[in-house]
mmCIF file of C-alpha atoms in Angstrom:
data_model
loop_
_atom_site.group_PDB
_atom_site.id
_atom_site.type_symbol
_atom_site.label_atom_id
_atom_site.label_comp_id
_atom_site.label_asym_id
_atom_site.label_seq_id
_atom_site.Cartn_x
_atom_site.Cartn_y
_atom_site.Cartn_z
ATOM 1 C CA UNK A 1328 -94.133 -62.370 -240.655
ATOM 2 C CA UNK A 1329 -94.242 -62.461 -236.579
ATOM 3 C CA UNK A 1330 -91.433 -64.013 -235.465
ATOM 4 C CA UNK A 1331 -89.688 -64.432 -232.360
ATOM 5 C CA UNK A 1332 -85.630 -65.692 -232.160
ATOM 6 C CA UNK A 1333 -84.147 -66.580 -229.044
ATOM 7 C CA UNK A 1334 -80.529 -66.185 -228.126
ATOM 8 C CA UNK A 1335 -77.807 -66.849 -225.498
ATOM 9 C CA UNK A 1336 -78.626 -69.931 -224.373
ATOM 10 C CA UNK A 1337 -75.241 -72.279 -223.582
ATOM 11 C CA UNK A 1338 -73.306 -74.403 -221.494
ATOM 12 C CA UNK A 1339 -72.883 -72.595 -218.273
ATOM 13 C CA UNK A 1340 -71.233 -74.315 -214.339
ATOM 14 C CA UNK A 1341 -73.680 -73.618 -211.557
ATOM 15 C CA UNK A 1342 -73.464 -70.666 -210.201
ATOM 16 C CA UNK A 1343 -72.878 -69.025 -212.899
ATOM 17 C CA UNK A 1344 -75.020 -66.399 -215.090
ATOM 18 C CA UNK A 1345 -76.427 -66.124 -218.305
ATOM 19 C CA UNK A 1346 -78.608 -63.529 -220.473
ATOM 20 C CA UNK A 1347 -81.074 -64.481 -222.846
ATOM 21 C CA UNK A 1348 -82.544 -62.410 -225.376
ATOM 22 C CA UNK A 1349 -85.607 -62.657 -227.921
ATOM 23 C CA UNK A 1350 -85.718 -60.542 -231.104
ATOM 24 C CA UNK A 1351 -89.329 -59.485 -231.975
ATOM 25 C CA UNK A 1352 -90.137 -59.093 -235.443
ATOM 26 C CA UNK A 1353 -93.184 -58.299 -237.108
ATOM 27 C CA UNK A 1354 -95.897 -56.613 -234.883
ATOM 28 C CA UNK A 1355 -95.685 -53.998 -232.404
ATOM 29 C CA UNK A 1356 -93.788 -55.703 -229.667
ATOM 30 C CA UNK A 1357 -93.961 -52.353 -227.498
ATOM 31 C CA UNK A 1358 -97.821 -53.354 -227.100
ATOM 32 C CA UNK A 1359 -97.405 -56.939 -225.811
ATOM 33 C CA UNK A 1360 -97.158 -59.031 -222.974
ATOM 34 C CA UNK A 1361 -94.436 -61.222 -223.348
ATOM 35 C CA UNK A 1362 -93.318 -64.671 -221.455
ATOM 36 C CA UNK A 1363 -90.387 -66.851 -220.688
ATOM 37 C CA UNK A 1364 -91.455 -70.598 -220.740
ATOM 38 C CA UNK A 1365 -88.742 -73.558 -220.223
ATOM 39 C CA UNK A 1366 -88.850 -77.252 -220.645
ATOM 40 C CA UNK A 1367 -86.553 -79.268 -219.250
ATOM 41 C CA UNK A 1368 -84.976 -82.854 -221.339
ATOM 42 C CA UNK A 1369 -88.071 -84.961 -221.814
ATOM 43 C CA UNK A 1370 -90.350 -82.619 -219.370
ATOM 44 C CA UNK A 1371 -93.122 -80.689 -219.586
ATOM 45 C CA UNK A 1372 -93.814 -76.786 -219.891
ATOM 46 C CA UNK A 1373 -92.682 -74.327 -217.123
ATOM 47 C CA UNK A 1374 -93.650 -70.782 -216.739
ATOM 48 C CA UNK A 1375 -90.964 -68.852 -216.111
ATOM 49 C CA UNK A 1376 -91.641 -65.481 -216.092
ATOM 50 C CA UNK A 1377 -93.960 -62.478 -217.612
ATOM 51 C CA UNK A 1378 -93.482 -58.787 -218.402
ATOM 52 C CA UNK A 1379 -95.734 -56.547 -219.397
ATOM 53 C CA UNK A 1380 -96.023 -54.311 -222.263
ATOM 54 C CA UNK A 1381 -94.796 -51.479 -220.992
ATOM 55 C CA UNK A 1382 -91.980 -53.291 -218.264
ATOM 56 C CA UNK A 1383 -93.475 -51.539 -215.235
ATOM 57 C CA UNK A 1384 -94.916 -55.287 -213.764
ATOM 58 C CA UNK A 1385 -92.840 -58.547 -213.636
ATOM 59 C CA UNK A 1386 -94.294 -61.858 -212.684
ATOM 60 C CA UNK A 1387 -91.724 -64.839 -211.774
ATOM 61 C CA UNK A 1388 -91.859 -68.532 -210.612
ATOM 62 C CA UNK A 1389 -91.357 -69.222 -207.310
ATOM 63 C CA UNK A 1390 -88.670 -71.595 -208.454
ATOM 64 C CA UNK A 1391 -86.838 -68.709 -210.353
ATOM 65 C CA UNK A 1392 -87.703 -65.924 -208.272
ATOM 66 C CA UNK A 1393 -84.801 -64.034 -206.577
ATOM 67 C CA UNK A 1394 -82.511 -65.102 -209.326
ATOM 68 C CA UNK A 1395 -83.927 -64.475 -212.555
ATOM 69 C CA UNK A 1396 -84.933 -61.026 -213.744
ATOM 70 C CA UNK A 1397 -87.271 -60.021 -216.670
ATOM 71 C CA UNK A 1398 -86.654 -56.921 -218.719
ATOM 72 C CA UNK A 1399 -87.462 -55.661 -222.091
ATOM 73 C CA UNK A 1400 -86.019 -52.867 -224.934
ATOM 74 C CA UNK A 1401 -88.915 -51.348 -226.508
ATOM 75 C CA UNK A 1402 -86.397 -49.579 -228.970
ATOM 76 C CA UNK A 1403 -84.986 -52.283 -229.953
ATOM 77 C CA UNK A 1404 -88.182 -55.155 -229.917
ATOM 78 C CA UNK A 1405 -85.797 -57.265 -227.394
ATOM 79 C CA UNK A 1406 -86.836 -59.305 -224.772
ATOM 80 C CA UNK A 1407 -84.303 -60.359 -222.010
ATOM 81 C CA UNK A 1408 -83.924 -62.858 -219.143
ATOM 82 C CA UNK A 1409 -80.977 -62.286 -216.828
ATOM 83 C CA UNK A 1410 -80.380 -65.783 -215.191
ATOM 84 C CA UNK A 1411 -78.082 -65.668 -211.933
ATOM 85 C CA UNK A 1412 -77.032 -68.400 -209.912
ATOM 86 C CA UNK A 1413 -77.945 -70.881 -211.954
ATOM 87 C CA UNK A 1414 -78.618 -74.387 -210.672
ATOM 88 C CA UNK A 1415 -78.629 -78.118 -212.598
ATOM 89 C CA UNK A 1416 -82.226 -78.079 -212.187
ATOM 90 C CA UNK A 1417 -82.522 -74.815 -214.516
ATOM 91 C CA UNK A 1418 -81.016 -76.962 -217.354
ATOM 92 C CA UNK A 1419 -83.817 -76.223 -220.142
ATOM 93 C CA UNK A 1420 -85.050 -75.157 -223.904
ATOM 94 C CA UNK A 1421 -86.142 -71.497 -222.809
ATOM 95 C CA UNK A 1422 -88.930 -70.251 -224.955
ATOM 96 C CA UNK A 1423 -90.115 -66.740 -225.386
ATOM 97 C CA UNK A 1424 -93.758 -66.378 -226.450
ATOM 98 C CA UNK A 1425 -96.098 -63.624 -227.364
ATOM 99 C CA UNK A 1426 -99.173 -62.748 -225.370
ATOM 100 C CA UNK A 1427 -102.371 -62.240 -227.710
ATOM 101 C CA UNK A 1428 -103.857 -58.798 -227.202
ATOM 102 C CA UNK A 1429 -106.969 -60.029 -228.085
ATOM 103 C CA UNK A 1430 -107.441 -63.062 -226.017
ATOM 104 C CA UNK A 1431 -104.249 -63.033 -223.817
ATOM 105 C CA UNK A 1432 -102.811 -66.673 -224.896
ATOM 106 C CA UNK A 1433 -99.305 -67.238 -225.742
ATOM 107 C CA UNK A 1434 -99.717 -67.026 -229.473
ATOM 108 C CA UNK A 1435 -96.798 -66.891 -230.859
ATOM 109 C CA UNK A 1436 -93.783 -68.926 -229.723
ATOM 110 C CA UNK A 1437 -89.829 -68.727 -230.311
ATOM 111 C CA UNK A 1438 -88.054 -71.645 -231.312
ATOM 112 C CA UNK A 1439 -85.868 -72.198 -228.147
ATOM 113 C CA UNK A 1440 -82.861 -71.980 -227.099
ATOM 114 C CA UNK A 1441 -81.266 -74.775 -224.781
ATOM 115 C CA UNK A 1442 -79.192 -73.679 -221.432
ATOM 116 C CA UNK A 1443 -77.218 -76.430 -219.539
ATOM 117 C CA UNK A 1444 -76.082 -75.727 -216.236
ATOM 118 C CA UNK A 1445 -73.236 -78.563 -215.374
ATOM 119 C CA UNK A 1446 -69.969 -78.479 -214.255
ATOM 120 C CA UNK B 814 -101.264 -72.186 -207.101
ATOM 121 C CA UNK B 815 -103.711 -74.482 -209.534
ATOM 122 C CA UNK B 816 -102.235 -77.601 -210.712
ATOM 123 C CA UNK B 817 -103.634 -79.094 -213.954
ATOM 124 C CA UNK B 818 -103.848 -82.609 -214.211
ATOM 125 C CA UNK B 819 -103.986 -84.165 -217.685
ATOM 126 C CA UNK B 820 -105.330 -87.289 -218.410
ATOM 127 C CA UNK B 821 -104.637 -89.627 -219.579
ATOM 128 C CA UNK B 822 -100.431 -89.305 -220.199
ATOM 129 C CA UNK B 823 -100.465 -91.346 -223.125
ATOM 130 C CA UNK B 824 -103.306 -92.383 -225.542
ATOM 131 C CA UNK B 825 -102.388 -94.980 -228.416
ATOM 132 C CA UNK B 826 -105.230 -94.477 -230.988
ATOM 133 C CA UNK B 827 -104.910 -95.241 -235.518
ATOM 134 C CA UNK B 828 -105.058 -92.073 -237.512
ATOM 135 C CA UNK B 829 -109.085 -91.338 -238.455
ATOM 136 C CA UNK B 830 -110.104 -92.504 -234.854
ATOM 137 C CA UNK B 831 -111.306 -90.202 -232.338
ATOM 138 C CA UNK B 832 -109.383 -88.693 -229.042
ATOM 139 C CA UNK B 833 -110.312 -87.284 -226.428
ATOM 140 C CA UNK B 834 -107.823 -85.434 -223.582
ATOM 141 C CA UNK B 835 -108.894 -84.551 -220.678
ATOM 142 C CA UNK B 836 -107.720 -81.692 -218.202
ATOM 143 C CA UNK B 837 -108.658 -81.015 -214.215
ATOM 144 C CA UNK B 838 -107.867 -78.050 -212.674
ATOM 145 C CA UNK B 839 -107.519 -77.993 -208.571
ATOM 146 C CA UNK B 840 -109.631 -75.014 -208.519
ATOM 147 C CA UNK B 841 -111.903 -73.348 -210.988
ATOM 148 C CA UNK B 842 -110.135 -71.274 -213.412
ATOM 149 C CA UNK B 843 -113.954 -70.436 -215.093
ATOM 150 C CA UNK B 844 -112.795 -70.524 -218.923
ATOM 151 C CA UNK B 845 -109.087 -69.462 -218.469
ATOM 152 C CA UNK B 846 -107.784 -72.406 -220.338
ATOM 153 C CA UNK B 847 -105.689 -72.713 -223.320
ATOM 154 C CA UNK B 848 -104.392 -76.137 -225.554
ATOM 155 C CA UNK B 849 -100.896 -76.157 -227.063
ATOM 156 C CA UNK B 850 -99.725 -78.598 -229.312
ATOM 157 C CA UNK B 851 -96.110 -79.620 -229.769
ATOM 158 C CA UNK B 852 -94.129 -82.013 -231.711
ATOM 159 C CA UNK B 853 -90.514 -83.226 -231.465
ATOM 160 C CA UNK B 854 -88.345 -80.366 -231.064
ATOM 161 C CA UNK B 855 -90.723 -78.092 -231.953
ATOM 162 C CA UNK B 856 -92.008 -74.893 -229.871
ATOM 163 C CA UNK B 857 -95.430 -75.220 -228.377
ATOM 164 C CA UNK B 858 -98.728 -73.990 -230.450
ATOM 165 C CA UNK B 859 -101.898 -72.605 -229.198
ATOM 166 C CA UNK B 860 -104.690 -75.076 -230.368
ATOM 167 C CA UNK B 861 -107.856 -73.880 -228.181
ATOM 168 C CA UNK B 862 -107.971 -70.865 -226.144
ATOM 169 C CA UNK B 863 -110.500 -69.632 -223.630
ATOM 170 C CA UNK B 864 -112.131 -73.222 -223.247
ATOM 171 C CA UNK B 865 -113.498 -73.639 -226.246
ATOM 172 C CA UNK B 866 -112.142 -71.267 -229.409
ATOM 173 C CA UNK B 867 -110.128 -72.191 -231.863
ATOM 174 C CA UNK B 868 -106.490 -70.622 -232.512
ATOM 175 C CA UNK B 869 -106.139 -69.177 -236.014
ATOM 176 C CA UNK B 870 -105.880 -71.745 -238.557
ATOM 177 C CA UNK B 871 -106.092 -74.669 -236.607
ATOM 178 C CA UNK B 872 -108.863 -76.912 -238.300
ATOM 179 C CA UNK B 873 -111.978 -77.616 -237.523
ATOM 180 C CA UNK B 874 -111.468 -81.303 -236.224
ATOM 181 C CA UNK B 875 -109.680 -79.737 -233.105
ATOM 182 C CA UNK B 876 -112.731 -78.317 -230.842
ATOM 183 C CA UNK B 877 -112.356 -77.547 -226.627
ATOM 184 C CA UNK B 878 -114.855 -77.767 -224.319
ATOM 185 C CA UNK B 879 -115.914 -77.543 -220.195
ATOM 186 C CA UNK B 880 -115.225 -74.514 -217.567
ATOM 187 C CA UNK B 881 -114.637 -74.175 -214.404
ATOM 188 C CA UNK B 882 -112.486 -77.497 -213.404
ATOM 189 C CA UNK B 883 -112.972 -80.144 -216.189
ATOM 190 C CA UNK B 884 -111.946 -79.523 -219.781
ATOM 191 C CA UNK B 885 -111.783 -81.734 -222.846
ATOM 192 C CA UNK B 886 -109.708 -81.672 -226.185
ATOM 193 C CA UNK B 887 -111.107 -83.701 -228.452
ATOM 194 C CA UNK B 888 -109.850 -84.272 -231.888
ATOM 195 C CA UNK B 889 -112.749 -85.731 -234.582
ATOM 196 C CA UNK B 890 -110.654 -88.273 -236.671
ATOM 197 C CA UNK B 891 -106.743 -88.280 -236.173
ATOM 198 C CA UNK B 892 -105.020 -86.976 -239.011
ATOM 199 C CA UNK B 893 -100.795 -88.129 -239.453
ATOM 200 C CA UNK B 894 -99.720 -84.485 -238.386
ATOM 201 C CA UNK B 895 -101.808 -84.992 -235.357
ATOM 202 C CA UNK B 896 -99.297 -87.820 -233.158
ATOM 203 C CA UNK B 897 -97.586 -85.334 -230.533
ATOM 204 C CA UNK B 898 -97.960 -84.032 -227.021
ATOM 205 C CA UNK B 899 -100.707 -81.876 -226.218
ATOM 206 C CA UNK B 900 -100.985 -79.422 -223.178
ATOM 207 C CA UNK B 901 -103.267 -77.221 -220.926
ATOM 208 C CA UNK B 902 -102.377 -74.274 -219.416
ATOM 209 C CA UNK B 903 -104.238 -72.095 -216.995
ATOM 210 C CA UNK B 904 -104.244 -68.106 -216.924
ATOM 211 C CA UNK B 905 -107.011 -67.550 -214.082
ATOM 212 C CA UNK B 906 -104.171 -67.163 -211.474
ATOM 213 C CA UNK B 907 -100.641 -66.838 -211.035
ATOM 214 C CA UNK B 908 -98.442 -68.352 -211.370
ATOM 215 C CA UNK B 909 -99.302 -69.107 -215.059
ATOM 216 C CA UNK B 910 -99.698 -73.415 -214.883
ATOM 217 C CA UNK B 911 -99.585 -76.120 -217.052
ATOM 218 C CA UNK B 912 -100.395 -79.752 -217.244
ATOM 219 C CA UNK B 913 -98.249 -82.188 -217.217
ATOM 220 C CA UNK B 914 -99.290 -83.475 -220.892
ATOM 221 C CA UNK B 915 -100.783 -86.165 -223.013
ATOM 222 C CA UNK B 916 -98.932 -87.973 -225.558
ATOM 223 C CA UNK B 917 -100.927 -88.917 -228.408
ATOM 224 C CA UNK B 918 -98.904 -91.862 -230.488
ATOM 225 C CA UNK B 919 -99.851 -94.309 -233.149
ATOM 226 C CA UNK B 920 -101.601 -97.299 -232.427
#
């Protein structure tokens, strides 16, 4: 089964930092683009942030730019997003999602997992 | 960067009835355009991608259609399962958009 679990998420004081990871289970996660998408309580969907399959090119948000960095672990199917100097407005579900090789869509979703930045 | 405006944000329609959601892009984005479903607390799903395909298994009542700047999701006759927020999203540019959503609820 493809699958996609997000971790790290938490209560966090601006400021601060947190990682997040997504385990990839279930195809050949070395061979896909993967995304960061967030929604914020009772918002819409926010791109956050894409990697490609191989790492070498990183794509960020101009509202998480600077402060947010995008990495993956091939050897390990992981998926990470390094969140520094985090800010109220970054309070969100953070999704990871799975790029379709064959028509480059986000396919495959995580469940989420929530990060609230408050003091 | 190419905002997506959905329209409208909330349609109030019985299940079997008809729907159709609308998307405008501020620029063309040719047939870059993807639908996503999601329900409370759920993670997104790809409905439609590239305009006008359907996602595997998403049934045949669920069909896309337009390019360039107008798109339409139109659902044939409303099933239960089918009351949730739907979204566009763009992939002709970055950043990666998406609109801001229609809420489909029960009449």
């Amino acid at each position: 089964e493809v699958q996609l679990v997000e971790a790290g998420g938490g209560l966090v004081q601006p400021g601060g930092s947190l990682r997040l990871s997504c385990a990839a289970s279930g195809f050949t996660f070395s061979s896909c683009v993967m995304t960061w998408v967030r929604q914020a309580p009772g918002k819409g969907l926010e791109w956050v942030s894409t990697i490609s399959a191989g790492g070498g090119s990183t794509y960020y948000a101009d509202s998480v730019k600077g402060r947010f960095t995008v990495s993956r672990d091939n050897s390990k199917n992981t998926l990470h997003l390094q969140m520094n100097s985090l800010r109220a407005e970054d309070t969100a579900v953070y999704y990871c999602a799975k790029r379709s090789g064959v028509h480059g869509y986000m396919d495959v979703w995580g469940k989420g997992t929530t990060v609230t930045v408050s003091s | 960067e190419i905002v997506l405006t959905q329209s409208p944000a909330t349609l109030s329609l019985s299940p079997g009835e008809r729907a159709t959601l609308s998307c405008r892009a501020s620029q063309s984005v040719t047939s870059y355009l993807a639908w996503y479903q999601q329900k409370p607390g759920q993670a997104p799903r790809l409905l439609i991608y590239a305009a006008s395909n359907r996602a595997t298994g998403i049934p045949a009542r669920f069909s896309g259609s337009g390019s360039g700047t107008d798109f339409t999701l139109t659902i044939s006759s409303l099933e239960p399962e089918d009351f949730a927020v739907y979204y566009c999203q763009q992939r002709s540019n970055w950043p990666l958009t998406f609109g801001g959503g229609t809420k489909v609820e029960i009449k």
